[in-house]
Amino acid sequence: MSSASPRKQRLRRYNAPKHILGKFLSAHLSPELRNKYGRRAVRLRQGDTVKVIKGTFKNIEGKVKRVDVKRQMAYVENVSIKKADGSTVDVPIRIPNLMITQLNLDDKYRKEKLEAKQA
C-alpha cells in the first residue's frame, strides 16, 4: 500500500480482493514451531490448535472451528458465551490475537510448503 493514512489503510483492507484477503489471515507461531519451521507466522486454518493471547478469553486453547475470511475472524472451540435464553454462541476472535500451538498438516501441500521454507 502506498498511503500511510490510517483511513486509506482501513479502506484498502476493507475493500481488498479475495486473493489478497488471505494474506491478512496470518497468526504467529509458538516459539517451538517458530524454531522448527524457521518462520514467524503462517496462515491460520481450520483444525489448527491455537491459544488466545489477548482479550477476555486470554490463555484459552482450542482447535479452530472456522475462519471467516471476509471479517478476518476465527472461531475457536472453547471460546463461547451463554446467552440469556440458555443457548451458547461462539465468539469470533481477531486472528492477530491468536498464537498457533499445533499445525493441522493433513494437507500435503501445506506440509511441503512449510518444510521447503524450513530448508
Tab-separated table of C-alpha atoms in Angstrom:
chain	number	residue	atom	x	y	z
A	1	MET	CA	0.000	0.000	0.000
A	2	SER	CA	1.262	3.402	-0.852
A	3	SER	CA	-0.520	5.676	1.620
A	4	ALA	CA	0.371	5.953	5.302
A	5	SER	CA	-3.019	7.479	6.149
A	6	PRO	CA	-4.896	5.167	8.565
A	7	ARG	CA	-8.198	5.964	6.873
A	8	LYS	CA	-6.886	4.834	3.485
A	9	GLN	CA	-5.206	1.782	5.026
A	10	ARG	CA	-8.516	0.672	6.560
A	11	LEU	CA	-10.389	1.346	3.319
A	12	ARG	CA	-7.947	-0.717	1.250
A	13	ARG	CA	-8.086	-3.526	3.791
A	14	TYR	CA	-11.891	-3.487	3.804
A	15	ASN	CA	-12.152	-3.423	0.000
A	16	ALA	CA	-9.300	-5.874	-0.660
A	17	PRO	CA	-9.930	-8.579	-3.278
A	18	LYS	CA	-10.193	-12.192	-2.135
A	19	HIS	CA	-6.732	-13.225	-3.306
A	20	ILE	CA	-5.189	-10.589	-1.026
A	21	LEU	CA	-7.510	-11.195	1.969
A	22	GLY	CA	-5.656	-14.453	2.658
A	23	LYS	CA	-2.501	-12.511	3.500
A	24	PHE	CA	-4.327	-10.908	6.440
A	25	LEU	CA	-5.076	-14.314	7.983
A	26	SER	CA	-1.589	-14.974	9.344
A	27	ALA	CA	-1.161	-15.835	13.015
A	28	HIS	CA	2.057	-16.047	14.990
A	29	LEU	CA	3.609	-19.437	15.633
A	30	SER	CA	4.552	-20.630	19.119
A	31	PRO	CA	8.294	-20.426	19.930
A	32	GLU	CA	8.715	-24.199	19.405
A	33	LEU	CA	7.077	-24.121	15.958
A	34	ARG	CA	8.997	-20.963	15.091
A	35	ASN	CA	12.293	-22.752	15.749
A	36	LYS	CA	11.153	-25.881	13.907
A	37	TYR	CA	9.937	-24.193	10.702
A	38	GLY	CA	12.098	-21.041	10.663
A	39	ARG	CA	9.073	-18.757	10.218
A	40	ARG	CA	7.396	-16.235	12.467
A	41	ALA	CA	3.827	-16.596	11.194
A	42	VAL	CA	1.710	-18.810	8.977
A	43	ARG	CA	-1.809	-18.606	7.584
A	44	LEU	CA	-4.446	-19.836	10.030
A	45	ARG	CA	-6.561	-22.811	9.012
A	46	GLN	CA	-9.450	-24.844	10.301
A	47	GLY	CA	-8.105	-27.631	12.511
A	48	ASP	CA	-5.069	-25.719	13.822
A	49	THR	CA	-4.737	-25.652	17.606
A	50	VAL	CA	-4.414	-22.091	18.873
A	51	LYS	CA	-4.006	-20.191	22.121
A	52	VAL	CA	-5.744	-16.859	22.692
A	53	ILE	CA	-3.079	-14.326	23.712
A	54	LYS	CA	-5.225	-11.191	24.122
A	55	GLY	CA	-8.679	-10.250	25.250
A	56	THR	CA	-11.369	-11.662	27.511
A	57	PHE	CA	-10.591	-15.280	26.625
A	58	LYS	CA	-6.826	-14.965	27.178
A	59	ASN	CA	-4.863	-18.244	27.726
A	60	ILE	CA	-7.684	-20.457	26.406
A	61	GLU	CA	-6.555	-23.172	23.989
A	62	GLY	CA	-8.655	-24.956	21.412
A	63	LYS	CA	-8.988	-26.023	17.798
A	64	VAL	CA	-10.091	-23.591	15.131
A	65	LYS	CA	-13.661	-24.423	14.089
A	66	ARG	CA	-13.980	-21.913	11.292
A	67	VAL	CA	-12.126	-18.956	9.759
A	68	ASP	CA	-14.190	-16.030	8.483
A	69	VAL	CA	-12.057	-14.660	5.650
A	70	LYS	CA	-14.117	-11.524	4.939
A	71	ARG	CA	-14.263	-10.388	8.586
A	72	GLN	CA	-10.758	-11.732	9.390
A	73	MET	CA	-12.029	-13.571	12.451
A	74	ALA	CA	-11.633	-17.120	13.744
A	75	TYR	CA	-13.956	-19.265	15.828
A	76	VAL	CA	-12.219	-21.426	18.438
A	77	GLU	CA	-13.719	-24.484	20.191
A	78	ASN	CA	-13.643	-23.415	23.847
A	79	VAL	CA	-14.465	-19.761	23.215
A	80	SER	CA	-18.194	-19.197	23.635
A	81	ILE	CA	-20.703	-17.320	25.760
A	82	LYS	CA	-24.025	-18.362	27.231
A	83	LYS	CA	-26.996	-16.249	26.173
A	84	ALA	CA	-29.926	-15.292	28.392
A	85	ASP	CA	-32.111	-17.987	26.849
A	86	GLY	CA	-29.545	-20.663	27.784
A	87	SER	CA	-28.067	-21.274	24.340
A	88	THR	CA	-24.342	-20.972	23.704
A	89	VAL	CA	-22.859	-18.856	20.929
A	90	ASP	CA	-19.328	-18.987	19.533
A	91	VAL	CA	-17.403	-15.746	19.906
A	92	PRO	CA	-15.291	-14.584	16.949
A	93	ILE	CA	-11.678	-13.672	17.754
A	94	ARG	CA	-9.395	-11.489	15.670
A	95	ILE	CA	-6.612	-13.536	14.120
A	96	PRO	CA	-3.739	-11.321	15.386
A	97	ASN	CA	-4.905	-12.201	18.927
A	98	LEU	CA	-4.172	-15.896	18.380
A	99	MET	CA	-0.969	-17.940	18.521
A	100	ILE	CA	-0.722	-21.262	16.719
A	101	THR	CA	0.489	-24.020	19.044
A	102	GLN	CA	-0.088	-27.018	16.751
A	103	LEU	CA	-0.492	-27.072	12.981
A	104	ASN	CA	-3.007	-29.121	11.034
A	105	LEU	CA	-0.795	-30.886	8.480
A	106	ASP	CA	-3.478	-33.012	6.780
A	107	ASP	CA	-2.924	-31.055	3.569
A	108	LYS	CA	0.241	-32.325	1.856
A	109	TYR	CA	0.764	-29.002	0.031
A	110	ARG	CA	0.815	-27.060	3.282
A	111	LYS	CA	3.259	-29.545	4.774
A	112	GLU	CA	5.553	-29.340	1.731
A	113	LYS	CA	5.459	-25.548	1.748
A	114	LEU	CA	6.402	-25.375	5.438
A	115	GLU	CA	9.236	-27.879	5.016
A	116	ALA	CA	10.546	-26.114	1.901
A	117	LYS	CA	10.727	-22.843	3.812
A	118	GLN	CA	12.493	-24.678	6.644
A	119	ALA	CA	15.348	-25.861	4.394
